[in-house]
Coordinates of C-alpha atoms in Angstrom, one line a residue:
S1 CA 138.9 154.5 61.3
S2 CA 135.8 152.7 62.9
Y3 CA 136.9 149.5 61.4
P4 CA 139.3 147.2 63.1
P5 CA 142.8 146.7 62.0
R6 CA 143.3 144.6 58.9
S7 CA 145.3 141.9 60.7
R8 CA 142.1 141.9 63.2
R9 CA 139.6 141.7 60.3
L10 CA 141.7 138.6 58.6
T11 CA 141.7 136.8 62.1
N12 CA 137.9 137.3 62.5
T13 CA 137.5 135.9 58.9
I14 CA 139.4 132.8 59.7
M15 CA 137.6 132.0 62.9
L16 CA 134.1 132.4 60.9
L17 CA 135.4 130.0 58.3
K18 CA 136.6 127.4 60.9
T19 CA 133.3 127.8 62.6
G20 CA 131.1 127.4 59.6
T21 CA 133.0 124.3 58.3
L22 CA 132.8 122.6 61.6
L23 CA 129.0 123.3 61.6
L24 CA 128.6 122.0 58.2
L25 CA 130.6 118.9 59.0
A26 CA 128.4 118.3 62.0
L27 CA 125.1 118.8 60.0
A28 CA 126.6 116.4 57.4
R29 CA 127.2 113.6 60.0
C30 CA 123.8 114.0 61.5
V31 CA 122.1 113.6 58.1
G32 CA 124.2 110.6 57.0
G33 CA 126.6 112.3 54.8
L34 CA 129.8 111.4 56.2
S35 CA 130.6 108.4 58.1
S36 CA 133.9 107.7 60.2
G37 CA 133.1 104.4 61.7
P38 CA 130.3 103.1 64.1
Q39 CA 128.0 106.0 64.8
P40 CA 126.6 106.6 68.4
V41 CA 123.1 107.1 67.2
M42 CA 119.6 105.3 68.0
V43 CA 120.0 101.7 67.4
G44 CA 117.7 98.5 67.8
T45 CA 114.8 99.4 70.2
G46 CA 115.4 103.2 69.8
L47 CA 117.4 103.6 72.9
P48 CA 120.8 105.7 72.7
R49 CA 124.2 103.8 72.6
P50 CA 126.1 104.8 75.6
V51 CA 129.3 106.6 74.4
I52 CA 132.2 107.2 76.8
V53 CA 135.0 109.9 76.0
G54 CA 138.2 108.9 77.5
T55 CA 139.5 105.4 78.5
G56 CA 141.1 106.4 81.7
L57 CA 140.4 104.7 85.0
S58 CA 136.7 106.1 85.2
G59 CA 136.0 105.6 81.7
L60 CA 137.1 101.8 81.8
C61 CA 135.2 101.4 84.9
C62 CA 132.1 102.8 83.5
G63 CA 132.4 100.9 80.3
S64 CA 132.9 97.7 82.1
L65 CA 129.9 98.1 84.2
L66 CA 127.9 99.4 81.2
S67 CA 128.8 96.3 79.3
L68 CA 127.0 94.2 81.7
R69 CA 123.5 95.7 80.2
P70 CA 121.5 92.6 78.7
E71 CA 120.9 94.6 75.4
A72 CA 123.9 93.6 73.1
E73 CA 123.0 96.4 70.6
H74 CA 123.5 99.2 73.5
K75 CA 127.1 98.0 74.5
P76 CA 129.2 100.8 75.4
L77 CA 131.4 102.8 72.8
L78 CA 134.5 103.9 74.2
L79 CA 136.5 107.0 72.3
E80 CA 140.2 107.5 73.0
S81 CA 142.7 110.0 71.6
H82 CA 145.5 108.3 72.6
S83 CA 147.1 105.3 70.7
I84 CA 146.4 102.9 73.8
P85 CA 143.6 103.3 76.8
G86 CA 144.8 103.8 80.2
G87 CA 144.5 107.4 80.7
C88 CA 147.3 108.7 83.2
L89 CA 147.9 104.9 83.9
H90 CA 150.2 103.7 81.5
T91 CA 153.6 101.3 81.5
W92 CA 156.2 101.3 78.9
S93 CA 159.7 100.2 78.1
R94 CA 162.6 101.7 76.4
K95 CA 165.6 99.7 74.9
T96 CA 169.1 101.1 75.7
K97 CA 172.6 99.8 75.3
Q98 CA 172.5 99.2 79.0
G99 CA 169.3 97.0 78.5
T100 CA 165.5 97.6 78.7
F101 CA 164.0 99.6 81.4
H102 CA 160.7 99.8 82.4
F103 CA 158.6 102.5 83.6
E104 CA 155.2 103.4 84.9
S105 CA 153.1 106.5 85.3
G106 CA 149.9 107.3 87.4
P107 CA 149.1 105.8 90.6
S108 CA 151.0 102.6 91.7
L109 CA 149.3 102.0 95.2
Y110 CA 145.5 101.0 95.8
S111 CA 144.4 100.0 99.3
G112 CA 142.2 97.1 99.6
L113 CA 142.5 95.4 96.1
S114 CA 144.1 92.3 97.6
Q115 CA 141.5 91.6 100.2
P116 CA 138.5 89.3 99.6
E117 CA 136.1 91.9 100.8
S118 CA 136.7 95.4 100.5
H119 CA 135.0 99.1 100.2
N120 CA 137.5 99.9 97.6
P121 CA 135.5 101.2 94.5
L122 CA 137.9 99.4 92.1
K123 CA 137.6 96.1 93.8
N124 CA 133.8 96.5 93.8
V125 CA 134.0 97.1 89.9
F126 CA 136.3 93.6 89.6
Q127 CA 133.9 91.9 91.7
I128 CA 130.8 93.1 89.5
I129 CA 132.3 92.1 86.3
G130 CA 133.7 88.7 87.6
R131 CA 137.4 89.8 87.1
Q132 CA 140.3 89.6 89.4
P133 CA 143.7 90.7 88.0
K134 CA 146.9 89.8 89.6
I135 CA 147.6 92.0 92.5
L136 CA 151.0 92.8 94.0
T137 CA 151.2 93.5 97.7
Y138 CA 153.6 95.9 99.5
D139 CA 155.4 94.4 102.6
R140 CA 156.8 98.0 103.6
W141 CA 156.7 101.6 103.3
G142 CA 159.5 103.9 102.0
T143 CA 159.0 107.0 104.5
V144 CA 160.6 110.3 104.1
F145 CA 160.6 112.6 107.4
P146 CA 160.9 116.1 107.6
D147 CA 164.7 116.3 108.2
G148 CA 165.5 114.4 105.3
K149 CA 166.0 110.8 106.8
K150 CA 164.6 107.9 104.9
L151 CA 163.4 104.7 106.7
A152 CA 161.5 101.6 105.3
A153 CA 158.6 100.9 107.9
P154 CA 156.5 97.7 107.8
I155 CA 153.0 98.0 106.6
G156 CA 150.8 98.7 109.5
P157 CA 150.3 101.3 112.3
E158 CA 152.1 99.1 115.0
G159 CA 155.3 98.4 112.9
F160 CA 155.3 102.2 112.0
N161 CA 154.8 103.3 115.6
D162 CA 157.9 101.4 116.8
I163 CA 160.2 102.6 114.2
L164 CA 158.9 106.1 114.8
M165 CA 158.9 106.1 118.6
A166 CA 162.7 104.5 118.2
E167 CA 163.6 107.3 116.0
Y168 CA 161.8 110.4 117.2
G169 CA 159.8 109.2 120.3
T170 CA 159.6 111.0 123.7
P171 CA 157.1 110.1 126.7
T172 CA 154.9 112.9 125.9
G173 CA 155.0 112.2 122.0
Q174 CA 154.4 108.4 122.6
R175 CA 151.4 109.4 124.8
E176 CA 150.2 111.9 122.1
W177 CA 150.7 109.6 119.2
D178 CA 148.6 107.0 121.0
G179 CA 146.0 109.4 121.4
I180 CA 145.8 110.5 117.7
M181 CA 145.8 106.9 116.3
E182 CA 143.0 106.0 118.8
R183 CA 141.1 109.1 117.7
M184 CA 141.7 108.5 114.0
R185 CA 140.7 105.0 114.3
E186 CA 137.2 106.1 114.8
V187 CA 137.4 108.5 111.6
G188 CA 139.1 105.8 109.8
E189 CA 136.2 103.2 110.3
A190 CA 133.6 105.9 109.1
S191 CA 135.6 106.5 105.8
Q192 CA 135.2 102.8 105.0
A193 CA 131.7 102.1 106.6
L194 CA 130.1 102.6 103.1
T195 CA 131.2 101.5 99.7
S196 CA 131.1 104.6 97.6
M197 CA 129.1 102.6 94.8
S198 CA 126.1 102.7 97.4
L199 CA 126.3 106.6 97.6
R200 CA 124.0 108.8 95.3
E201 CA 122.7 112.5 95.3
D202 CA 119.1 111.8 95.5
A203 CA 116.7 110.3 97.9
G204 CA 117.7 106.9 96.3
V205 CA 120.4 106.8 98.9
L206 CA 117.9 105.8 101.6
L207 CA 117.7 102.4 99.6
T208 CA 121.2 101.8 98.3
A209 CA 123.2 102.9 101.4
A210 CA 120.8 103.2 104.2
A211 CA 118.6 100.4 103.9
R212 CA 121.7 97.8 102.6
Y213 CA 124.3 99.0 105.3
P214 CA 122.3 100.7 108.3
L215 CA 125.1 100.5 110.8
G216 CA 127.5 101.9 108.3
F217 CA 125.1 104.6 107.4
I218 CA 124.7 105.7 110.9
K219 CA 128.6 105.8 111.6
T220 CA 129.2 107.8 108.5
L221 CA 126.4 110.4 109.6
R222 CA 128.0 110.5 113.0
Y223 CA 131.7 111.0 112.0
G224 CA 130.9 112.4 108.1
Q225 CA 131.6 116.1 109.0
Q226 CA 135.1 115.1 110.7
L227 CA 136.2 113.5 107.2
T228 CA 136.5 116.7 105.5
R229 CA 137.7 118.7 108.8
P230 CA 141.2 119.9 108.6
F231 CA 143.8 117.7 110.8
S232 CA 144.8 120.8 112.6
D233 CA 141.3 120.6 114.4
I234 CA 142.0 117.1 115.9
Q235 CA 145.4 118.5 116.9
S236 CA 143.9 121.3 118.7
E237 CA 141.1 118.9 120.2
L238 CA 143.7 116.6 121.6
S239 CA 145.9 119.1 122.8
I240 CA 148.8 118.1 120.8
S241 CA 152.3 119.9 122.2
D242 CA 154.9 117.7 121.2
P243 CA 157.3 119.1 118.5
F244 CA 157.2 116.1 116.2

């Protein structure tokens, strides 16, 4: 037979009915036949109201910045399918017979939030909207080495260097490690020479980045390609030979 099997015809019919229903609902909303709360349509002066789908970290930052617009009727509308905002960033608790336990999901470490001046983009958002949440600072790192050994190292390259050399160091390794740290210092400074909020993909970057931060812009251009190179290129460049 040239006709598809009966089961396939039934599946195709159901898909067509679903598609038609969705199109009718969309058309009804467009003409005002249905309403499900505030509609993200033309308001006030005729400008569209910003609609942000998803209230993860990016959506919340975008909404916070857009909320500073002077047009009150154009405040952003944030949509979220979950019961609470936050995206991957959540905290929750569970009560058990042994007590209440608190959990976190998502990233828990953001570098540069506790400093008065920082190129961390999230810190920049807080500065723009005039809010400063309580920041908890770390005093040491939990470090796991390839052989499975665990160490608690102080924050910063100096303290980590002392512990690393005491556990695994050799004279050759010390020299090579110092060379890596010096080489990475230049790349690290280039990675923080510009705030990410000054970057854009058109010619306007000359105003937002080059004109505002000329020295940082030059440094970024000088070392920019190295920021995306594999670390093995730097190892080869420095002739690293120590096994660790």
